[in-house]
Every structure is written in structure tokens, then in C-alpha cells.
PDB file of C-alpha atoms in Angstrom:
ATOM      1  CA  MET L 869      51.254  15.121 110.076  1.00 66.00           C
ATOM      2  CA  SER L 870      53.004  12.067 112.015  1.00 65.00           C
ATOM      3  CA  ASP L 871      54.984  12.393 115.195  1.00 66.00           C
ATOM      4  CA  ASP L 872      58.033   9.979 115.938  1.00 66.00           C
ATOM      5  CA  SER L 873      57.625  10.184 119.693  1.00 50.00           C
ATOM      6  CA  SER L 874      54.511  10.873 122.327  1.00 39.00           C
ATOM      7  CA  GLY L 875      53.539  14.074 123.548  1.00 39.00           C
ATOM      8  CA  SER L 876      51.937  17.278 122.370  1.00 41.00           C
ATOM      9  CA  VAL L 877      53.717  19.181 119.654  1.00 47.00           C
ATOM     10  CA  ASP L 878      51.062  22.094 119.614  1.00 61.00           C
ATOM     11  CA  ALA L 879      53.482  24.871 121.393  1.00 60.00           C
ATOM     12  CA  PRO L 880      56.646  24.355 119.385  1.00 58.00           C
ATOM     13  CA  LEU L 881      54.569  23.905 116.120  1.00 73.00           C
ATOM     14  CA  VAL L 882      52.642  27.255 116.666  1.00 79.00           C
ATOM     15  CA  GLU L 883      55.951  28.758 117.344  1.00 77.00           C
ATOM     16  CA  GLY L 884      57.872  27.391 114.652  1.00 83.00           C
ATOM     17  CA  VAL L 885      55.718  27.980 112.113  1.00 86.00           C
ATOM     18  CA  HIS L 886      54.884  31.702 112.834  1.00 88.00           C
ATOM     19  CA  ARG L 887      58.533  32.325 112.476  1.00 90.00           C
ATOM     20  CA  SER L 888      59.122  30.227 109.301  1.00 93.00           C
ATOM     21  CA  ALA L 889      59.621  32.007 106.134  1.00 90.00           C
ATOM     22  CA  LEU L 890      58.571  28.714 104.312  1.00 92.00           C
ATOM     23  CA  LEU L 891      55.278  28.006 106.340  1.00 93.00           C
ATOM     24  CA  ARG L 892      53.889  31.495 108.251  1.00 92.00           C
ATOM     25  CA  SER L 893      52.476  33.135 104.956  1.00 90.00           C
ATOM     26  CA  LEU L 894      50.726  30.116 103.581  1.00 93.00           C
ATOM     27  CA  PRO L 895      46.958  30.162 103.576  1.00 94.00           C
ATOM     28  CA  GLU L 896      45.270  27.960 105.726  1.00 92.00           C
ATOM     29  CA  GLN L 897      44.486  25.334 103.230  1.00 94.00           C
ATOM     30  CA  ASP L 898      48.041  25.278 102.139  1.00 94.00           C
ATOM     31  CA  LEU L 899      49.443  24.816 105.312  1.00 93.00           C
ATOM     32  CA  THR L 900      47.418  21.981 106.491  1.00 92.00           C
ATOM     33  CA  ALA L 901      48.505  20.107 103.235  1.00 93.00           C
ATOM     34  CA  VAL L 902      52.107  20.939 103.833  1.00 93.00           C
ATOM     35  CA  LEU L 903      51.812  19.603 107.490  1.00 92.00           C
ATOM     36  CA  GLY L 904      49.966  16.640 106.516  1.00 91.00           C
ATOM     37  CA  VAL L 905      53.018  15.498 104.656  1.00 92.00           C
ATOM     38  CA  GLY L 906      55.345  16.023 107.711  1.00 92.00           C
ATOM     39  CA  ARG L 907      56.998  14.181 110.348  1.00 93.00           C
ATOM     40  CA  VAL L 908      57.612  15.763 113.809  1.00 93.00           C
ATOM     41  CA  LEU L 909      60.992  14.776 114.913  1.00 95.00           C
ATOM     42  CA  ARG L 910      62.361  15.207 118.730  1.00 94.00           C
ATOM     43  CA  ARG L 911      65.751  14.895 119.576  1.00 96.00           C
ATOM     44  CA  GLU L 912      68.201  15.550 122.268  1.00 95.00           C
ATOM     45  CA  ARG L 913      71.427  17.021 122.218  1.00 93.00           C
ATOM     46  CA  GLY L 914      74.120  15.354 119.742  1.00 93.00           C
ATOM     47  CA  GLN L 915      71.354  13.508 118.159  1.00 96.00           C
ATOM     48  CA  MET L 916      71.107  13.744 114.169  1.00 96.00           C
ATOM     49  CA  LEU L 917      68.080  15.301 112.728  1.00 96.00           C
ATOM     50  CA  LEU L 918      68.983  15.513 109.254  1.00 93.00           C
ATOM     51  CA  ARG L 919      71.761  13.544 107.313  1.00 91.00           C
ATOM     52  CA  SER L 920      73.684  14.882 104.049  1.00 87.00           C
ATOM     53  CA  GLY L 921      72.660  13.489 100.771  1.00 82.00           C
ATOM     54  CA  GLY L 922      68.960  13.724 101.082  1.00 84.00           C
ATOM     55  CA  ASP L 923      66.300  16.095  99.300  1.00 88.00           C
ATOM     56  CA  ALA L 924      64.393  16.406 102.761  1.00 92.00           C
ATOM     57  CA  VAL L 925      63.516  20.020 104.178  1.00 93.00           C
ATOM     58  CA  LEU L 926      63.917  20.513 107.821  1.00 95.00           C
ATOM     59  CA  VAL L 927      62.030  23.261 109.870  1.00 95.00           C
ATOM     60  CA  VAL L 928      63.136  23.859 113.462  1.00 95.00           C
ATOM     61  CA  LEU L 929      60.248  23.967 115.741  1.00 94.00           C
ATOM     62  CA  SER L 930      61.721  24.439 119.007  1.00 92.00           C
ATOM     63  CA  GLY L 931      65.161  24.481 120.293  1.00 92.00           C
ATOM     64  CA  THR L 932      68.800  24.775 118.544  1.00 94.00           C
ATOM     65  CA  ALA L 933      70.584  23.079 116.028  1.00 96.00           C
ATOM     66  CA  LYS L 934      73.893  23.294 113.985  1.00 96.00           C
ATOM     67  CA  GLU L 935      74.148  22.446 110.269  1.00 94.00           C
ATOM     68  CA  HIS L 936      77.855  21.029 109.712  1.00 94.00           C
ATOM     69  CA  ARG L 937      80.070  18.981 107.293  1.00 91.00           C
ATOM     70  CA  ALA L 938      82.741  16.970 107.932  1.00 85.00           C
ATOM     71  CA  VAL L 939      86.018  17.588 106.444  1.00 82.00           C
ATOM     72  CA  SER L 940      87.975  14.873 107.992  1.00 79.00           C
ATOM     73  CA  GLN L 941      87.474  12.213 110.416  1.00 75.00           C
ATOM     74  CA  VAL L 942      88.230  14.652 113.350  1.00 75.00           C
ATOM     75  CA  GLU L 943      87.346  17.699 111.939  1.00 83.00           C
ATOM     76  CA  GLU L 944      83.987  19.592 110.855  1.00 88.00           C
ATOM     77  CA  VAL L 945      82.766  22.746 109.453  1.00 91.00           C
ATOM     78  CA  VAL L 946      79.982  24.748 111.290  1.00 93.00           C
ATOM     79  CA  LEU L 947      77.981  25.832 108.180  1.00 91.00           C
ATOM     80  CA  GLY L 948      75.199  27.653 110.646  1.00 92.00           C
ATOM     81  CA  LEU L 949      72.924  27.538 113.240  1.00 94.00           C
ATOM     82  CA  LEU L 950      69.492  26.789 113.253  1.00 95.00           C
ATOM     83  CA  GLY L 951      66.535  28.347 116.008  1.00 93.00           C
ATOM     84  CA  PRO L 952      62.809  27.772 115.854  1.00 93.00           C
ATOM     85  CA  GLY L 953      61.642  28.721 112.069  1.00 93.00           C
ATOM     86  CA  ASP L 954      64.855  28.303 110.428  1.00 94.00           C
ATOM     87  CA  ALA L 955      65.022  25.862 107.723  1.00 94.00           C
ATOM     88  CA  ALA L 956      67.682  23.426 106.265  1.00 92.00           C
ATOM     89  CA  GLY L 957      67.700  21.981 102.915  1.00 90.00           C
ATOM     90  CA  LEU L 958      65.632  24.183 101.217  1.00 88.00           C
ATOM     91  CA  THR L 959      67.703  24.191  97.819  1.00 82.00           C
ATOM     92  CA  GLY L 960      68.452  20.336  98.316  1.00 78.00           C
ATOM     93  CA  ALA L 961      64.856  19.857  97.704  1.00 75.00           C
ATOM     94  CA  LEU L 962      65.076  21.657  94.552  1.00 75.00           C
ATOM     95  CA  GLY L 963      67.706  18.902  93.178  1.00 72.00           C
ATOM     96  CA  THR L 964      71.299  20.223  94.563  1.00 72.00           C
ATOM     97  CA  PRO L 965      72.541  17.447  97.060  1.00 70.00           C
ATOM     98  CA  ARG L 966      72.717  19.035 100.572  1.00 74.00           C
ATOM     99  CA  ASP L 967      76.188  18.314 101.731  1.00 77.00           C
ATOM    100  CA  GLY L 968      75.710  19.098 105.578  1.00 87.00           C
ATOM    101  CA  ASP L 969      74.174  17.171 108.346  1.00 93.00           C
ATOM    102  CA  VAL L 970      71.882  18.757 111.105  1.00 96.00           C
ATOM    103  CA  THR L 971      72.356  17.998 114.679  1.00 96.00           C
ATOM    104  CA  ALA L 972      70.693  19.149 117.852  1.00 96.00           C
ATOM    105  CA  LEU L 973      72.454  21.340 120.057  1.00 94.00           C
ATOM    106  CA  THR L 974      69.677  21.432 122.735  1.00 92.00           C
ATOM    107  CA  PRO L 975      66.547  19.451 123.016  1.00 93.00           C
ATOM    108  CA  THR L 976      64.949  20.170 119.644  1.00 94.00           C
ATOM    109  CA  THR L 977      61.714  19.512 117.780  1.00 94.00           C
ATOM    110  CA  ALA L 978      61.503  19.757 113.989  1.00 95.00           C
ATOM    111  CA  LEU L 979      59.204  19.116 111.183  1.00 94.00           C
ATOM    112  CA  LEU L 980      60.705  16.900 108.459  1.00 95.00           C
ATOM    113  CA  LEU L 981      59.283  17.234 104.801  1.00 94.00           C
ATOM    114  CA  PRO L 982      59.844  14.728 102.281  1.00 93.00           C
ATOM    115  CA  GLY L 983      61.404  16.671  99.023  1.00 90.00           C
ATOM    116  CA  GLY L 984      59.240  14.766  96.546  1.00 90.00           C
ATOM    117  CA  ASP L 985      56.116  15.809  98.446  1.00 93.00           C
ATOM    118  CA  LEU L 986      56.971  19.181  98.814  1.00 92.00           C
ATOM    119  CA  ARG L 987      58.003  19.661  94.980  1.00 92.00           C
ATOM    120  CA  SER L 988      54.363  17.999  94.196  1.00 93.00           C
ATOM    121  CA  MET L 989      52.699  20.937  96.139  1.00 92.00           C
ATOM    122  CA  ALA L 990      54.670  23.499  94.699  1.00 92.00           C
ATOM    123  CA  ARG L 991      53.757  22.369  91.102  1.00 93.00           C
ATOM    124  CA  ALA L 992      49.876  22.032  92.375  1.00 94.00           C
ATOM    125  CA  ARG L 993      49.776  24.988  94.815  1.00 95.00           C
ATOM    126  CA  PRO L 994      51.169  28.396  93.767  1.00 94.00           C
ATOM    127  CA  ALA L 995      51.033  29.894  97.406  1.00 95.00           C
ATOM    128  CA  VAL L 996      53.635  27.068  98.261  1.00 94.00           C
ATOM    129  CA  ALA L 997      56.028  27.649  95.271  1.00 93.00           C
ATOM    130  CA  ASN L 998      55.672  31.255  96.134  1.00 93.00           C
ATOM    131  CA  ALA L 999      56.685  30.739  99.777  1.00 93.00           C
ATOM    132  CA  TRP L1000      59.564  28.189  98.957  1.00 92.00           C
ATOM    133  CA  LEU L1001      61.071  30.822  96.733  1.00 90.00           C
ATOM    134  CA  GLN L1002      60.879  33.466  99.229  1.00 90.00           C
ATOM    135  CA  ALA L1003      62.435  31.481 101.966  1.00 91.00           C
ATOM    136  CA  ALA L1004      65.416  30.119  99.472  1.00 88.00           C
ATOM    137  CA  THR L1005      65.872  33.522  98.507  1.00 88.00           C
ATOM    138  CA  ASP L1006      66.275  34.651 102.151  1.00 88.00           C
ATOM    139  CA  GLU L1007      68.832  32.000 102.657  1.00 86.00           C
ATOM    140  CA  LEU L1008      71.011  33.491  99.825  1.00 85.00           C
ATOM    141  CA  SER L1009      70.654  36.719 101.055  1.00 85.00           C
ATOM    142  CA  ASP L1010      71.886  35.873 104.659  1.00 84.00           C
ATOM    143  CA  LEU L1011      74.807  34.011 103.128  1.00 82.00           C
ATOM    144  CA  ARG L1012      75.297  37.145 100.902  1.00 82.00           C
ATOM    145  CA  ALA L1013      75.371  39.237 104.158  1.00 80.00           C
ATOM    146  CA  GLN L1014      77.847  36.926 105.809  1.00 79.00           C
ATOM    147  CA  VAL L1015      80.373  36.949 103.015  1.00 79.00           C
ATOM    148  CA  LEU L1016      80.184  40.534 102.844  1.00 77.00           C
ATOM    149  CA  ALA L1017      80.735  40.790 106.971  1.00 74.00           C
ATOM    150  CA  PHE L1018      83.614  38.431 107.052  1.00 76.00           C
ATOM    151  CA  SER L1019      85.306  39.738 103.682  1.00 72.00           C
ATOM    152  CA  ALA L1020      87.443  42.229 105.368  1.00 59.00           C
ATOM    153  CA  THR L1021      87.529  41.254 109.167  1.00 75.00           C
ATOM    154  CA  SER L1022      89.968  40.045 111.634  1.00 84.00           C
ATOM    155  CA  THR L1023      89.687  36.685 113.626  1.00 84.00           C
ATOM    156  CA  THR L1024      88.612  38.865 116.489  1.00 85.00           C
ATOM    157  CA  ASP L1025      85.976  40.909 114.360  1.00 89.00           C
ATOM    158  CA  ARG L1026      84.742  37.471 113.269  1.00 89.00           C
ATOM    159  CA  VAL L1027      84.030  36.034 116.719  1.00 91.00           C
ATOM    160  CA  VAL L1028      82.348  39.334 118.149  1.00 91.00           C
ATOM    161  CA  TYR L1029      80.021  38.810 115.082  1.00 90.00           C
ATOM    162  CA  ARG L1030      78.888  35.619 115.867  1.00 92.00           C
ATOM    163  CA  LEU L1031      78.826  36.570 119.560  1.00 93.00           C
ATOM    164  CA  VAL L1032      76.347  39.353 118.719  1.00 93.00           C
ATOM    165  CA  GLU L1033      74.661  36.827 116.495  1.00 92.00           C
ATOM    166  CA  LEU L1034      74.193  34.341 119.124  1.00 92.00           C
ATOM    167  CA  ALA L1035      72.711  37.134 121.710  1.00 93.00           C
ATOM    168  CA  GLU L1036      70.492  38.383 118.867  1.00 92.00           C
ATOM    169  CA  ARG L1037      69.093  35.026 117.844  1.00 91.00           C
ATOM    170  CA  PHE L1038      69.478  32.977 120.877  1.00 91.00           C
ATOM    171  CA  GLY L1039      69.902  35.318 123.792  1.00 91.00           C
ATOM    172  CA  GLU L1040      67.313  35.095 126.781  1.00 90.00           C
ATOM    173  CA  PRO L1041      67.551  38.632 128.603  1.00 92.00           C
ATOM    174  CA  ILE L1042      67.683  38.359 132.451  1.00 90.00           C
ATOM    175  CA  ASP L1043      68.218  41.129 134.648  1.00 89.00           C
ATOM    176  CA  GLY L1044      69.933  43.272 132.009  1.00 89.00           C
ATOM    177  CA  GLU L1045      72.136  40.243 131.001  1.00 93.00           C
ATOM    178  CA  VAL L1046      71.779  38.065 127.996  1.00 95.00           C
ATOM    179  CA  ARG L1047      71.926  34.381 128.656  1.00 92.00           C
ATOM    180  CA  ILE L1048      72.993  32.206 125.452  1.00 91.00           C
ATOM    181  CA  ARG L1049      70.605  29.339 124.925  1.00 82.00           C
ATOM    182  CA  ALA L1050      72.760  27.604 122.318  1.00 83.00           C
ATOM    183  CA  GLN L1051      75.073  25.328 124.014  1.00 82.00           C
ATOM    184  CA  LEU L1052      78.058  25.646 121.474  1.00 87.00           C
ATOM    185  CA  THR L1053      81.798  24.067 122.216  1.00 88.00           C
ATOM    186  CA  GLN L1054      84.802  26.504 121.818  1.00 88.00           C
ATOM    187  CA  GLU L1055      85.504  24.244 118.934  1.00 91.00           C
ATOM    188  CA  GLU L1056      82.345  24.854 117.459  1.00 92.00           C
ATOM    189  CA  LEU L1057      82.266  28.614 117.728  1.00 92.00           C
ATOM    190  CA  ALA L1058      85.912  28.533 116.337  1.00 92.00           C
ATOM    191  CA  SER L1059      84.588  26.813 113.338  1.00 92.00           C
ATOM    192  CA  TRP L1060      81.620  28.843 112.959  1.00 92.00           C
ATOM    193  CA  ALA L1061      83.689  32.042 113.066  1.00 91.00           C
ATOM    194  CA  ARG L1062      86.038  30.444 110.597  1.00 89.00           C
ATOM    195  CA  ALA L1063      89.047  30.799 113.471  1.00 89.00           C
ATOM    196  CA  SER L1064      91.452  28.726 115.079  1.00 89.00           C
ATOM    197  CA  ARG L1065      90.326  27.681 118.780  1.00 90.00           C
ATOM    198  CA  GLU L1066      93.201  29.351 120.097  1.00 92.00           C
ATOM    199  CA  SER L1067      92.124  32.739 118.578  1.00 90.00           C
ATOM    200  CA  VAL L1068      88.641  32.218 119.925  1.00 92.00           C
ATOM    201  CA  ALA L1069      90.245  31.306 123.536  1.00 92.00           C
ATOM    202  CA  LYS L1070      92.253  34.899 123.283  1.00 93.00           C
ATOM    203  CA  ALA L1071      89.204  36.983 121.897  1.00 92.00           C
ATOM    204  CA  LEU L1072      86.910  35.481 124.934  1.00 93.00           C
ATOM    205  CA  HIS L1073      89.655  36.179 127.488  1.00 93.00           C
ATOM    206  CA  GLU L1074      89.603  39.913 126.412  1.00 93.00           C
ATOM    207  CA  LEU L1075      86.055  40.287 126.484  1.00 94.00           C
ATOM    208  CA  ARG L1076      86.097  38.368 129.805  1.00 94.00           C
ATOM    209  CA  ARG L1077      88.459  40.779 131.107  1.00 95.00           C
ATOM    210  CA  ALA L1078      86.655  43.721 129.767  1.00 95.00           C
ATOM    211  CA  ARG L1079      83.628  42.420 131.772  1.00 95.00           C
ATOM    212  CA  ILE L1080      81.641  41.996 128.469  1.00 95.00           C
ATOM    213  CA  LEU L1081      80.775  38.373 128.702  1.00 94.00           C
ATOM    214  CA  MET L1082      81.060  35.605 131.513  1.00 92.00           C
ATOM    215  CA  THR L1083      81.625  31.939 130.162  1.00 88.00           C
ATOM    216  CA  ARG L1084      81.423  28.217 131.921  1.00 82.00           C
ATOM    217  CA  ARG L1085      81.506  25.041 130.556  1.00 76.00           C
ATOM    218  CA  ARG L1086      79.017  25.271 127.421  1.00 71.00           C
ATOM    219  CA  SER L1087      77.651  28.317 128.916  1.00 80.00           C
ATOM    220  CA  LEU L1088      77.709  31.889 128.009  1.00 90.00           C
ATOM    221  CA  THR L1089      76.242  35.084 129.226  1.00 93.00           C
ATOM    222  CA  ILE L1090      76.806  38.470 127.628  1.00 95.00           C
ATOM    223  CA  LEU L1091      77.124  41.034 130.417  1.00 95.00           C
ATOM    224  CA  ASP L1092      76.956  43.835 128.219  1.00 95.00           C
ATOM    225  CA  LEU L1093      75.594  43.633 124.949  1.00 94.00           C
ATOM    226  CA  GLU L1094      75.909  47.267 123.761  1.00 93.00           C
ATOM    227  CA  ALA L1095      79.442  46.978 124.714  1.00 94.00           C
ATOM    228  CA  LEU L1096      79.772  43.925 122.693  1.00 94.00           C
ATOM    229  CA  ARG L1097      77.869  45.659 119.868  1.00 92.00           C
ATOM    230  CA  ASP L1098      80.260  48.642 119.903  1.00 92.00           C
ATOM    231  CA  ARG L1099      83.330  46.184 119.006  1.00 89.00           C
ATOM    232  CA  GLN L1100      81.690  44.797 115.923  1.00 83.00           C
ATOM    233  CA  PRO L1101      83.319  45.842 112.826  1.00 70.00           C
ATOM    234  CA  GLY L1102      81.443  48.152 110.426  1.00 63.00           C
ATOM    235  CA  VAL L1103      81.150  46.971 106.858  1.00 45.00           C
ATOM    236  CA  ASP L1104      81.634  48.938 104.004  1.00 43.00           C
ATOM    237  CA  ALA L1105      78.638  48.444 101.551  1.00 36.00           C
ATOM    238  CA  HIS L1106      81.275  48.907  98.612  1.00 38.00           C
ATOM    239  CA  ALA L1107      83.851  46.500  99.773  1.00 42.00           C
ATOM    240  CA  VAL L1108      82.536  43.495  97.864  1.00 40.00           C
ATOM    241  CA  SER L1109      80.845  44.296  94.790  1.00 40.00           C
ATOM    242  CA  GLU L1110      77.400  42.480  93.432  1.00 41.00           C
ATOM    243  CA  PRO L1111      79.034  40.689  90.524  1.00 43.00           C
ATOM    244  CA  GLN L1112      81.969  39.577  93.027  1.00 40.00           C
ATOM    245  CA  LEU L1113      79.449  38.037  95.566  1.00 37.00           C
ATOM    246  CA  SER L1114      77.634  36.287  92.665  1.00 44.00           C
ATOM    247  CA  ALA L1115      80.821  34.897  91.793  1.00 43.00           C
ATOM    248  CA  ARG L1116      81.370  33.786  95.186  1.00 40.00           C
ATOM    249  CA  VAL L1117      78.130  32.223  95.754  1.00 39.00           C
ATOM    250  CA  ASP L1118      78.425  30.214  92.062  1.00 42.00           C
ATOM    251  CA  ALA L1119      81.904  28.964  93.726  1.00 42.00           C
ATOM    252  CA  GLY L1120      80.260  27.964  96.887  1.00 41.00           C
ATOM    253  CA  PHE L1121      81.640  30.368  98.996  1.00 37.00           C
ATOM    254  CA  PRO L1122      85.303  29.312  99.089  1.00 38.00           C
ATOM    255  CA  GLU L1123      86.476  31.998 101.164  1.00 34.00           C
ATOM    256  CA  ILE L1124      84.296  30.844 103.915  1.00 32.00           C
ATOM    257  CA  LEU L1125      83.950  27.059 103.772  1.00 34.00           C
ATOM    258  CA  ASP L1126      87.595  26.344 102.843  1.00 34.00           C
ATOM    259  CA  ILE L1127      89.643  27.987 105.596  1.00 30.00           C
ATOM    260  CA  ASP L1128      92.279  25.852 107.226  1.00 32.00           C
ATOM    261  CA  LEU L1129      90.950  25.946 111.007  1.00 31.00           C
ATOM    262  CA  ARG L1130      94.397  24.362 112.366  1.00 30.00           C
TER     263      ARG L1130
END
């Protein structure tokens, strides 16, 4: 494993491997082999970690990053957020071109695995193939859950859904509050929630008035997480059938990715 910057990578490597569905279950010999072909990247906020179009897999070891796709010269769609252990490019390494970039939201350390090397290891090492398949399956299940949650909800519901996810995945509990480590702008939150910036601003204003959260520039603190969860919409398990979800997967989730955010 090579490092494109100086300094120890032991601490973030251990945390990221422990959380990664792709790496955590690998026997020591297989894990050593996979890490041996990887390259450790360190990036500051706003710096690119992975560009679209390639077949490499990126595993975040520490920090927070966004996966996003440009839809015009001035507009982007935030496809998802990545924290320690999360991976991008799992299906791209299987031959499907990756159509999103990955950019650091906070100082981030990540492991870059060349797709060709990963494919060769999967052919020679069954444990690597099984871990890769499980990680890709988990990613697909998360996407299906998102479609289900967003299929019959209002803009405010989607904002609340994302705020709860931010608190649970990227929150730091401090004195009964939850401070969000991911430094999202309102535009990024709006894109991730498939909402307009105006709708997000209105939803945040309502939550501030209810003393559920506090916002500053690129800073978000949840004052009452249980009250926020109480506003999260319930999901009818039968609202979207398995065949309908499969059709949406095959179509690339058009109802999520192609909403006009203007």
C-alpha cells in the first residue's frame, strides 16, 4: 500500500477497515493482499478524491465526502454522503462506468483500489469475491430503502429524513446535543434531499423555531434528536412493491436522480 502524502495512516486505516463491508470480513492474508495494491489518499475540503468514468473503488477511512454528478455547468446532484468505511465505485469496478465524482467535505483519508487489481483478486481469492458481492448488495439495498422512503413524501419530510441520517451517521453527541461533522451547504443538502434551496431554507426555519436544531455557516447542531425523529415520516412497507423497485433499479432510479431542483 502506497501513500500519496507523508505521515502515519494507521489510525484512520484501522477505523475504516473495521467499518468497511468490503474489507472487515476478509481473512488476514486476503486483507493484506488487497491493501497491498491500494493507495492512501489525503484530501482537504473541496478536493477531488475520485473522478467519474474510471473503474477504481474508493473506501473512505476517515472524514466525510460527497458523491455527486454535474447536471449542468452550474448545477450538481448530490448522490450520497460517504463516511468511514463507506465505498464508492463498487459496481463501476464490475464494468459499469461510474457516473459520479467523489469530493471531500472535510479533511478525508481514503483508500483507492484499482479496479483491475480488485477483479484479479476476486478471481483468485473467493473471500474477496464474496466480500465484494456483499458490499455491492448492501449498497443496492440502501438505494432501494431510499426509493421506498422518498416515494410518497413531501419536501419537508425528505429534509427531515436527511437530517436524521446526518445525525445518526455523522453526528457527534455533545451534552445532549448532536453536532454534525459533515460540512454541507444548503445547496448540497437541498440536492441530497431532492428539494429546492428555498424549500430547505423554509424547513430549517421551522425546525429552528421549534428549537429542534441550530444552524450557522456550514454548521448544524441537532438540539433535540428525538423530536426530529418524531417528525420523520413513517414508511408503508407495501407502498412500493418489489417488482416496482426492481424496475426503478433497472431504470437508474429516475424519480430520484432526475428531479428538477430549480
